[in-house]
Tab-separated table of C-alpha atoms and ligand atoms in Angstrom:
chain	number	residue	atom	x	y	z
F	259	UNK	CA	0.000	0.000	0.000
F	260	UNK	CA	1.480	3.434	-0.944
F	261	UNK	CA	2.269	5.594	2.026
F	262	UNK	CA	0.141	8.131	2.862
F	263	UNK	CA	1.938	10.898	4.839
F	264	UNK	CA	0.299	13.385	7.817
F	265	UNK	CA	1.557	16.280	5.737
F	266	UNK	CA	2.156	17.243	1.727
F	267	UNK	CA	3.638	20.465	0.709
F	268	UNK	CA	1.744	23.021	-1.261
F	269	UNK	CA	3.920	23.350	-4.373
F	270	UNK	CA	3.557	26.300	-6.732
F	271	UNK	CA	3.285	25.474	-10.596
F	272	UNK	CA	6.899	24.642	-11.663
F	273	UNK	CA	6.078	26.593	-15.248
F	274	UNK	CA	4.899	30.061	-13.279
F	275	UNK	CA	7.891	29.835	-10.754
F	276	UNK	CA	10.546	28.661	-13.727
F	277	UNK	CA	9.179	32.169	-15.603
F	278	UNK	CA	9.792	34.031	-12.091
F	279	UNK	CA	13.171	32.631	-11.844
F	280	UNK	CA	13.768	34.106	-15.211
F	281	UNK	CA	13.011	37.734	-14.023
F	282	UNK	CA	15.007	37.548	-11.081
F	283	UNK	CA	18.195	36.431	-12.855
F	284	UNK	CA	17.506	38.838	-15.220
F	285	UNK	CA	17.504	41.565	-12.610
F	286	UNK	CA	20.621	39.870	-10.206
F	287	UNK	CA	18.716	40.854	-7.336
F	288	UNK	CA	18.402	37.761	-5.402
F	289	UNK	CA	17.399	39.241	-2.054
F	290	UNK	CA	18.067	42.329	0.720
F	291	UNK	CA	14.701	43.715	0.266
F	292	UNK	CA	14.223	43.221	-3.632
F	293	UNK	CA	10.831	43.519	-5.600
F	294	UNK	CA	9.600	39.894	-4.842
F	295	UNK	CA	10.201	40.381	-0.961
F	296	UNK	CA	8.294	43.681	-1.635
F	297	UNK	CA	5.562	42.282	-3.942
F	298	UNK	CA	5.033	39.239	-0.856
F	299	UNK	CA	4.648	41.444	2.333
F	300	UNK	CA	2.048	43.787	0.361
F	301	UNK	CA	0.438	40.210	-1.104
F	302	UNK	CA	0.117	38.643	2.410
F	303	UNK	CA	-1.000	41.684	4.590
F	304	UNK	CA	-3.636	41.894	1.360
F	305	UNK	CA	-4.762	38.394	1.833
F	306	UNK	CA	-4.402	38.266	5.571
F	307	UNK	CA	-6.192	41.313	6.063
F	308	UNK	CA	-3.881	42.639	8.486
F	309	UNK	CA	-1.867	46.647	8.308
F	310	UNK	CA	1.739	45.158	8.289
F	311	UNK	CA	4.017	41.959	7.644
F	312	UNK	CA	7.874	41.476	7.600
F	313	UNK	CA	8.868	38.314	5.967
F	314	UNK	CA	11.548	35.974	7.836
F	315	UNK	CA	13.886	33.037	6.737
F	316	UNK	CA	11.868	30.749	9.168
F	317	UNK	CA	9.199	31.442	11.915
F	318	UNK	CA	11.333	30.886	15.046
F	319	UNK	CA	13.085	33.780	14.282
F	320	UNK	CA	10.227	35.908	14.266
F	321	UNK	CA	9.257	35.094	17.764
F	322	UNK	CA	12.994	35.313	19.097
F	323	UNK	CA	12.872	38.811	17.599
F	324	UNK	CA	9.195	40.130	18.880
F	325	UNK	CA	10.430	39.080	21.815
F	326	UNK	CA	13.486	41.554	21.541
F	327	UNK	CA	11.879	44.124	20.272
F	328	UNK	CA	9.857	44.079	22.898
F	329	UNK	CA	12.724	44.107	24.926
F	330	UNK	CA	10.703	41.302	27.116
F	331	UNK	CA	13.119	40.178	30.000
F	332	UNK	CA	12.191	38.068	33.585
F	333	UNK	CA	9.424	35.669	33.024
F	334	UNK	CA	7.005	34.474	30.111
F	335	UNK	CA	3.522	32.920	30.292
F	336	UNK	CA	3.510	30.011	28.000
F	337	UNK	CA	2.034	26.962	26.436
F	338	UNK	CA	3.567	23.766	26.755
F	339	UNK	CA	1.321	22.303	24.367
F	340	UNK	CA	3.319	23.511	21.249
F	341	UNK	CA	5.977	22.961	19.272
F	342	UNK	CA	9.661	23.158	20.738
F	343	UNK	CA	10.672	26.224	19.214
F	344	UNK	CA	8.073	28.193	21.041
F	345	UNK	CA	9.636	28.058	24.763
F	346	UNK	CA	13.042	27.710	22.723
F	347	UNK	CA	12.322	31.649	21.541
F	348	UNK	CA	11.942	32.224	25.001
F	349	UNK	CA	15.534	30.577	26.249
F	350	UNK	CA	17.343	32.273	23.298
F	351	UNK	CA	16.377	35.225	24.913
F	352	UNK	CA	17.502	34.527	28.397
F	353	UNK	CA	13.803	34.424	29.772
F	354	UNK	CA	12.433	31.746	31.964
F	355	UNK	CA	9.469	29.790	30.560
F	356	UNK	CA	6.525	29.736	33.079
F	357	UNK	CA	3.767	26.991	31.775
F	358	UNK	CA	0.367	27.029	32.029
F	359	UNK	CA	-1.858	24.147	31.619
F	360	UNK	CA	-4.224	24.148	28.509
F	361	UNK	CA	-8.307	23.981	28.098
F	362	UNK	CA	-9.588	20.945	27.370
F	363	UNK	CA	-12.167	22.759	24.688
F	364	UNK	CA	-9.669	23.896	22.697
F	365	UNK	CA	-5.740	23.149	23.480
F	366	UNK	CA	-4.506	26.635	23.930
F	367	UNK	CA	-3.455	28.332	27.294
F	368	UNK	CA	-6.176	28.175	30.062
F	369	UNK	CA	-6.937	31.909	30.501
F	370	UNK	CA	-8.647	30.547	33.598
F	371	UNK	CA	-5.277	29.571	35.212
F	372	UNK	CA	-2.888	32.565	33.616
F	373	UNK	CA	-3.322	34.990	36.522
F	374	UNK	CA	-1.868	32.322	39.132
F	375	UNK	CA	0.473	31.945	37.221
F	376	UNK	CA	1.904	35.825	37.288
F	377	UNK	CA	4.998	37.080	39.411
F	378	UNK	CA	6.364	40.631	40.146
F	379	UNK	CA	9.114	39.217	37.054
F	380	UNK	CA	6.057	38.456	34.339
F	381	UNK	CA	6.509	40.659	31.441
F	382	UNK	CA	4.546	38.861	28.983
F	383	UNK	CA	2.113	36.172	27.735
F	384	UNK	CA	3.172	33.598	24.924
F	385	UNK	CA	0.206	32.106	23.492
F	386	UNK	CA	-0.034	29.467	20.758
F	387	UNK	CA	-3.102	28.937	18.385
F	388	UNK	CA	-2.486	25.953	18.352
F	389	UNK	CA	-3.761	23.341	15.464
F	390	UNK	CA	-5.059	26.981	13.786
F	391	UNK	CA	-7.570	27.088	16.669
F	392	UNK	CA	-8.395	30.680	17.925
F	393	UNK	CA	-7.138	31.449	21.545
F	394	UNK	CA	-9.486	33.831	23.777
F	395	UNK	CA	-7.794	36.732	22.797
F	396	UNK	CA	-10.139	38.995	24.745
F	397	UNK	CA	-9.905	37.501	27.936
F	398	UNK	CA	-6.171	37.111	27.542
F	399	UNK	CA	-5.665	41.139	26.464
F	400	UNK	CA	-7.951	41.828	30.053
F	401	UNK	CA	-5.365	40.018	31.575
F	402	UNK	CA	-2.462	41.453	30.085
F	403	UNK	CA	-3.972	45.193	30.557
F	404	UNK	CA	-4.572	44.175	34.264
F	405	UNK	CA	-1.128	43.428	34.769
F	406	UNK	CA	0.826	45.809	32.159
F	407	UNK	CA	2.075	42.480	30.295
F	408	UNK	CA	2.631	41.832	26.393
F	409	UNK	CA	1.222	39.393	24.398
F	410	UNK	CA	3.054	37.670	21.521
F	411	UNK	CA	0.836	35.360	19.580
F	412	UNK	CA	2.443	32.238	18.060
F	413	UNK	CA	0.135	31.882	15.471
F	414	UNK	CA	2.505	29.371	13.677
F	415	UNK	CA	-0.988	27.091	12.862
F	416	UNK	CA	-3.408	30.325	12.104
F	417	UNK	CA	-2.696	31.539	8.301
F	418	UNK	CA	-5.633	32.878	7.362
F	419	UNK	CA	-7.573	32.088	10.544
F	420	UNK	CA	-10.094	34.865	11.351
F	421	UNK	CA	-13.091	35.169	13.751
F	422	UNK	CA	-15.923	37.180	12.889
F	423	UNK	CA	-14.778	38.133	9.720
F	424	UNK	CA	-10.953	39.974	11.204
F	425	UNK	CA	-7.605	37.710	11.464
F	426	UNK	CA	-6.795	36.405	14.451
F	427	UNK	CA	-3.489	38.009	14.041
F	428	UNK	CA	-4.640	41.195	15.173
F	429	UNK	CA	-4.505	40.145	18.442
F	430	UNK	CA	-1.937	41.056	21.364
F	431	UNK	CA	0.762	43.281	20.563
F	432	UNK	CA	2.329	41.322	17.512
F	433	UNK	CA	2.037	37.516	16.382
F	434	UNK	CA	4.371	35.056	14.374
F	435	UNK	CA	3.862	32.993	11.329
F	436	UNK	CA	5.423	30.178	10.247
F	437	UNK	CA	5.865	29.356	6.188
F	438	UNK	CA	7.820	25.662	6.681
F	439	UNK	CA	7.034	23.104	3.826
F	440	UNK	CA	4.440	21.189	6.335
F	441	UNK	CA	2.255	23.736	7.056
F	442	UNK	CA	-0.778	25.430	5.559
F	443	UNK	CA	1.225	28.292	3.245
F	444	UNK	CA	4.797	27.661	3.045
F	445	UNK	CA	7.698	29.046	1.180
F	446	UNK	CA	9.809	25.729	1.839
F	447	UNK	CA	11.249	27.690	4.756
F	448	UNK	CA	10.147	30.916	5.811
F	449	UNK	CA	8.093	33.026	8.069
F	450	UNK	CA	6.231	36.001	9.317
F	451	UNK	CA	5.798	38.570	11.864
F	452	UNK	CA	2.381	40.904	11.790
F	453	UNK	CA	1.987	44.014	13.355
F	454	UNK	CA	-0.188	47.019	13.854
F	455	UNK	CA	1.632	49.923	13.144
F	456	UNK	CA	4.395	51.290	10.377
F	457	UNK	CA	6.932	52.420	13.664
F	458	UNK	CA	7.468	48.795	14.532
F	459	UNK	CA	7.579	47.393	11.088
F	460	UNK	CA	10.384	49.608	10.662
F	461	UNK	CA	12.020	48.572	13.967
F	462	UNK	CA	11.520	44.840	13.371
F	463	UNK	CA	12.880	45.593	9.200
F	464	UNK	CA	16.009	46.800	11.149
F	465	UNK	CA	16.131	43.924	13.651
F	466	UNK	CA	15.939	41.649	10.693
F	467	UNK	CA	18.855	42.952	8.809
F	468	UNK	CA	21.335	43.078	11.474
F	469	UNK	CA	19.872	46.761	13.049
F	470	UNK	CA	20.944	48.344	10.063
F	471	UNK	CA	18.987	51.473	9.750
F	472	UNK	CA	21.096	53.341	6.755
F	473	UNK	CA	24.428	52.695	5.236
F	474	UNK	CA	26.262	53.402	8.414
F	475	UNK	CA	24.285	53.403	10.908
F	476	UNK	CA	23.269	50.258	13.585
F	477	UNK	CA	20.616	51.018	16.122
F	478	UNK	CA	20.742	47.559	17.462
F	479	UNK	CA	22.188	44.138	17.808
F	480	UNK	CA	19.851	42.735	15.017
F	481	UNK	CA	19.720	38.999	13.413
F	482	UNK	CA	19.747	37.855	10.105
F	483	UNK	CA	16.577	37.043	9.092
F	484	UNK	CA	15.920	38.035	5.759
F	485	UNK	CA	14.199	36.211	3.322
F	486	UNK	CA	15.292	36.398	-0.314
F	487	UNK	CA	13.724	36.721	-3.648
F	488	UNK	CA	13.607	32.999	-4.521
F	489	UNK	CA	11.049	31.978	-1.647
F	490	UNK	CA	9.712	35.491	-1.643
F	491	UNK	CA	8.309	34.338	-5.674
F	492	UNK	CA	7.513	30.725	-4.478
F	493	UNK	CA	5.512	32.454	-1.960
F	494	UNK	CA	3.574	34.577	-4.403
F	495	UNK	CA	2.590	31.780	-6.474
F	496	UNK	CA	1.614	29.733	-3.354
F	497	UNK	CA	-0.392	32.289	-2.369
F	498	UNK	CA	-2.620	32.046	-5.353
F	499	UNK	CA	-3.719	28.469	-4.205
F	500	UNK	CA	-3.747	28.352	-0.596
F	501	UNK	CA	-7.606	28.977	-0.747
F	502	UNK	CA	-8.129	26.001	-2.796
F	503	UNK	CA	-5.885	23.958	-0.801
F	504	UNK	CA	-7.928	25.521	2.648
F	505	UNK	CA	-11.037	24.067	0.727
F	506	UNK	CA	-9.607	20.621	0.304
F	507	UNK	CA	-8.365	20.326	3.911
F	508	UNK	CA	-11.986	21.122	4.758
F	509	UNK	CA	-13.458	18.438	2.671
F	510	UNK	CA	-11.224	16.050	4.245
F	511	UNK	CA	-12.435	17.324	7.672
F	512	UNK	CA	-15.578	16.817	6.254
F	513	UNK	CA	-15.102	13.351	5.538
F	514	UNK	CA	-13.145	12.177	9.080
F	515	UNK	CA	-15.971	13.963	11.573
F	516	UNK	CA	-18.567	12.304	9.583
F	517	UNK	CA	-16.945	8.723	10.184
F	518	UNK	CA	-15.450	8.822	12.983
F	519	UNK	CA	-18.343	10.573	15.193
F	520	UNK	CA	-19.912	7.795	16.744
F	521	UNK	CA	-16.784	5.768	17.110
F	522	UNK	CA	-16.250	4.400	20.140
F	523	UNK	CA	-13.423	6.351	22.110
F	524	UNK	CA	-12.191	8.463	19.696
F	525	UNK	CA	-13.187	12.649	20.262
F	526	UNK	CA	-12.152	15.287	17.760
F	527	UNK	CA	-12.560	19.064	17.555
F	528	UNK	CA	-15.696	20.439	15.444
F	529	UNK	CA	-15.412	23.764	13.962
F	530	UNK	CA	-16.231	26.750	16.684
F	531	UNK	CA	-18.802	29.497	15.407
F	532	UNK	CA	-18.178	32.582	13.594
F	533	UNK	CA	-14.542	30.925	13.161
F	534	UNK	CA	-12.853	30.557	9.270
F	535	UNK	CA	-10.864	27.439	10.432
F	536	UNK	CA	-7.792	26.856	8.042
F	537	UNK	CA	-7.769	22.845	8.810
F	538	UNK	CA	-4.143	22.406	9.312
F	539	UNK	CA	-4.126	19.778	11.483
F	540	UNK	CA	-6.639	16.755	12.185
F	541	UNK	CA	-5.429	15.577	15.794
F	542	UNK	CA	-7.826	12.751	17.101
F	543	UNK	CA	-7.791	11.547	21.175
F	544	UNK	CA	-7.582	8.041	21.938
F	545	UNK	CA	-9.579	6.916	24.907
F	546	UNK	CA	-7.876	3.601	25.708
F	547	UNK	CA	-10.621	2.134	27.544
F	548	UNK	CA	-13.111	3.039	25.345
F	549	UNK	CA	-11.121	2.121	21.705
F	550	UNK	CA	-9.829	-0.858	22.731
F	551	UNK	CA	-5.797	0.203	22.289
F	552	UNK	CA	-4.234	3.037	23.395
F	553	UNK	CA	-3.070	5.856	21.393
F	554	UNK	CA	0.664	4.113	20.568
F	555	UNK	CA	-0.944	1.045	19.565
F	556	UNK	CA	-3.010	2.586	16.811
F	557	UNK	CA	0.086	5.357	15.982
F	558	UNK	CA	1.975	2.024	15.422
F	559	UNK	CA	-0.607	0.143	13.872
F	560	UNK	CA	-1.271	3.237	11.441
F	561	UNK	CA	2.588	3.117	10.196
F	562	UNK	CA	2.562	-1.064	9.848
F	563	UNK	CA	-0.045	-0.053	7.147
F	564	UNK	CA	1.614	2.961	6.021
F	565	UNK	CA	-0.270	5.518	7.292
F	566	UNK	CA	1.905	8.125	9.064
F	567	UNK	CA	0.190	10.182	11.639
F	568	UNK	CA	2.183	12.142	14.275
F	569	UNK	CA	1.793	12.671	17.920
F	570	UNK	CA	1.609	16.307	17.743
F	571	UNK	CA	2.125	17.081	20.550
F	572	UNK	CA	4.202	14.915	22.697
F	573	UNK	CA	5.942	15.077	24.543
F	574	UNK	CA	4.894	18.146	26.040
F	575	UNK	CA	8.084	20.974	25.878
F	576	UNK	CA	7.798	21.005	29.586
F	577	UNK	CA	9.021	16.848	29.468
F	578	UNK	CA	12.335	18.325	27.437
F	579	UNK	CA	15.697	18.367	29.596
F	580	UNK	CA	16.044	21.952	29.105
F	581	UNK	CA	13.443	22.868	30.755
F	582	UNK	CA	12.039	19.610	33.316
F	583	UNK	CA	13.667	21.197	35.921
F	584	UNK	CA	11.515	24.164	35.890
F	585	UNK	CA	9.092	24.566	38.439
F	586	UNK	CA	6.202	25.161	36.343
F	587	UNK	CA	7.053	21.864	34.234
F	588	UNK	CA	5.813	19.794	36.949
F	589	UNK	CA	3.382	16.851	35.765
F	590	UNK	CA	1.017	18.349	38.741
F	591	UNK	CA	0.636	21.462	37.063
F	592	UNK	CA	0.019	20.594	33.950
F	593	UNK	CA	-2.591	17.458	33.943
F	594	UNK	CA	-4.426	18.802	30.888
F	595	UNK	CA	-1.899	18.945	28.591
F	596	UNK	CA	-0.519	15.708	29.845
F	597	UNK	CA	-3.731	13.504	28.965
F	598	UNK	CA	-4.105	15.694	25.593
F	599	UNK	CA	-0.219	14.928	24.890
F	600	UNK	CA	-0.589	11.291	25.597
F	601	UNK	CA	-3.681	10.862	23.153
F	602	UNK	CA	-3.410	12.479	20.776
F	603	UNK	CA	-2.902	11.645	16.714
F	604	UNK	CA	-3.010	14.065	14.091
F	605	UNK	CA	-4.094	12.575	10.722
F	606	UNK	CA	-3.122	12.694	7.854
F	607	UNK	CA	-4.210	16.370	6.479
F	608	UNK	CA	-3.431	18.475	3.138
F	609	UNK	CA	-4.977	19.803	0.262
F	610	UNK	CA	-3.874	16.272	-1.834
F	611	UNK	CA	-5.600	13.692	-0.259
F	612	UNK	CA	-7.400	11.835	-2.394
F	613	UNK	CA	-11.249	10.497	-1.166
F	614	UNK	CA	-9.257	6.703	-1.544
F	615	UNK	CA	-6.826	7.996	1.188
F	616	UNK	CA	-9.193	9.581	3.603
F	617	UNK	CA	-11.056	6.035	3.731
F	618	UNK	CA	-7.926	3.929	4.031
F	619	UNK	CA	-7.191	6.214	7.110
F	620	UNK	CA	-10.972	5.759	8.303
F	621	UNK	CA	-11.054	2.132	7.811
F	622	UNK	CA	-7.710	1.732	9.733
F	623	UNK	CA	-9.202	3.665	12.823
F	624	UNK	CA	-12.684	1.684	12.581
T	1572	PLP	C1	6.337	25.269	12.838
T	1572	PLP	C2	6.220	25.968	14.139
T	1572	PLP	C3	7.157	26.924	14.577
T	1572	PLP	C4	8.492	27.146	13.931
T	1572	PLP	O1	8.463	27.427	12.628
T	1572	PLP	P1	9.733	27.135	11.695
T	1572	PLP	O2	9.319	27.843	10.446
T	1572	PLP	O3	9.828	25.657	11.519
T	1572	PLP	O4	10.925	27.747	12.331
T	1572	PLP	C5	6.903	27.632	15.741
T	1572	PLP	N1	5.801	27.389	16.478
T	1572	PLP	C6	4.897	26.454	16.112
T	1572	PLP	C7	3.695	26.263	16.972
T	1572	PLP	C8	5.093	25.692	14.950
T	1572	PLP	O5	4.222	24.733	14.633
């Protein structure tokens, strides 16, 4: 049986991006802010529906630099229900990680259990939406307002997410994007930050280019970060059918809630109202006692027949050696994201599935 993988990047047509190649040898200007890195940020904040967007080479980058920009120092307010490289941002920047456990309802930070969570050192929130899933960005901002905190949104999962008809990345004070081959819009590697106003564009445009602000002149220790006019292209083509692909992912979510409510065991996440959901992951829970095998079995079972799901997200970043010690990481404090992290399989999901797959993948579960 062919494999059938958990993710499939969206590829732009080779013909369209061979033609853009073209151009850009024709004009040697292969990156530093050229027309297709120009052409991309207008594109996105255009289809994203948000004032401002500065491209990066990746999207960890983009929340190691929000975070400096910020100049956010002491202690963070995070998720450990993410991927690694959210609490990682945090470390690169000298800050200790402070987890909070996750709601059940959704995955992303309790808001419930944030303010216990604050010291005289807290300086900011880090939220992930995570699986695309809107945080409660309104009770979160009350928080942070109480307390005089920031809030940087990972939003890594959210491209094109919005709720009531705005993005979701207009929430807190600036949020990160990630463009890596598996997710929903990529640029093979590459990422995003979004922001509200054209004074910290211009501050995070010199962070990203080494502080350069002018010829001569450095106005701070800034990264490299830049991304050039080869993915900025890809990225303009893949931008053309990320709608199409959004459709197909929600066909396929279609499909899997239709068989698999009902089956004994397994729970899933329906859509939440007045929410454009961009279906970029399908995780399922495993109820052991219920389904008959726990959530290994079947992970293992899946890739005999090769069907490759993932166990997004386990471990939990709190279970990783840099940060176990910590006293936040403590199994105690975190039961939520523990039972979530230890059922949890995302299946496969992308815009190529084919109707054959989806049923293989149905079957396997039934
Ligand atoms: C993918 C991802 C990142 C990192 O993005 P890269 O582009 O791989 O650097 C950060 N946070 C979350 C939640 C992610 O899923």
């Amino acid at each position: 049986m062919e494999q059938i993988t958990v993710t499939s990047p969206l590829l732009p047509d080779l013909g369209e991006f061979t033609d853009m190649l073209k151009d850009i040898w024709a004009k040697k200007w292969i990156t530093n802010n050229g027309e297709y890195h120009r052409r991309l940020e207008g594109a996105l904040a255009e289809y994203l529906k948000v004032p401002y967007v500065s491209l990066f080479t990746n999207g960890t980058l983009p929340l190691i630099t929000a975070l400096q920009a910020l100049r956010i120092t002491g202690e963070v307010i995070t998720s450990p229900y993410s991927f690694v490289a959210t609490t990682h941002s945090l470390w690169w920047n000298g800050i200790k990680p402070v987890f909070v456990d996750i709601d059940p309802a959704t995955g992303n930070i309790d808001p419930d259990k944030i303010e216990a969570a604050i010291t005289p050192k807290t300086t900011a929130i880090m939220p992930v939406h995570v699986y695309g899933k809107p945080c409660d960005t309104e009770r979160i901002q009350a928080i942070a307002d109480k307390y005089g905190l920031k809030v940087i949104y990972d939003a890594a999962h959210a491209f094109g997410v919005e709720v009531n008809g705005q993005s979701i990345l207009r929430a807190g004070d600036m949020s990160t994007l990630s463009f890596h081959a598996t997710k929903v819009y990529n640029t093979i590697e590459g990422g995003a930050l979004v922001m509200h106003d054209a004074k910290t564009k211009q501050r995070i445009d010199y962070l990203k280019n080494f502080g350069f602000a002018g010829e001569t002149e450095v106005v701070a220790p800034g990264i490299n970060s830049k991304m050039d006019e080869v993915r900025s292209a890809y990225g303009l083509l893949a931008l053309r059918q990320v709608d199409e692909a959004i459709e197909a992912r929600h066909q396929a979510a279609i499909r899997y809630r239709e068989a698999l409510r009902g089956v004994d065991g397994v729970t899933f996440f329906d859509d939440m109202p007045g929410v454009r959901h961009n279906y970029s992951y399908f995780p399922i829970f495993i109820d052991a006692d219920k389904f008959g095998m726990t959530r290994d079995e079947l992970y293992f079972k899946m890739r005999e027949a090769n069907v490759l799901g993932r166990r997004y997200f386990y471990p939990l970043i709190s279970e990783f050696t840099t940060y176990r010690g910590l006293p936040s990481a403590a199994k105690e404090n975190l039961p939520v994201a523990h039972r979530m992290a230890d059922t949890v399989i995302c299946l496969p999901m992308h815009h190529a599935l084919t109707n054959e797959d989806i049923e293989r993948v149905i079957n396997l579960i039934k």
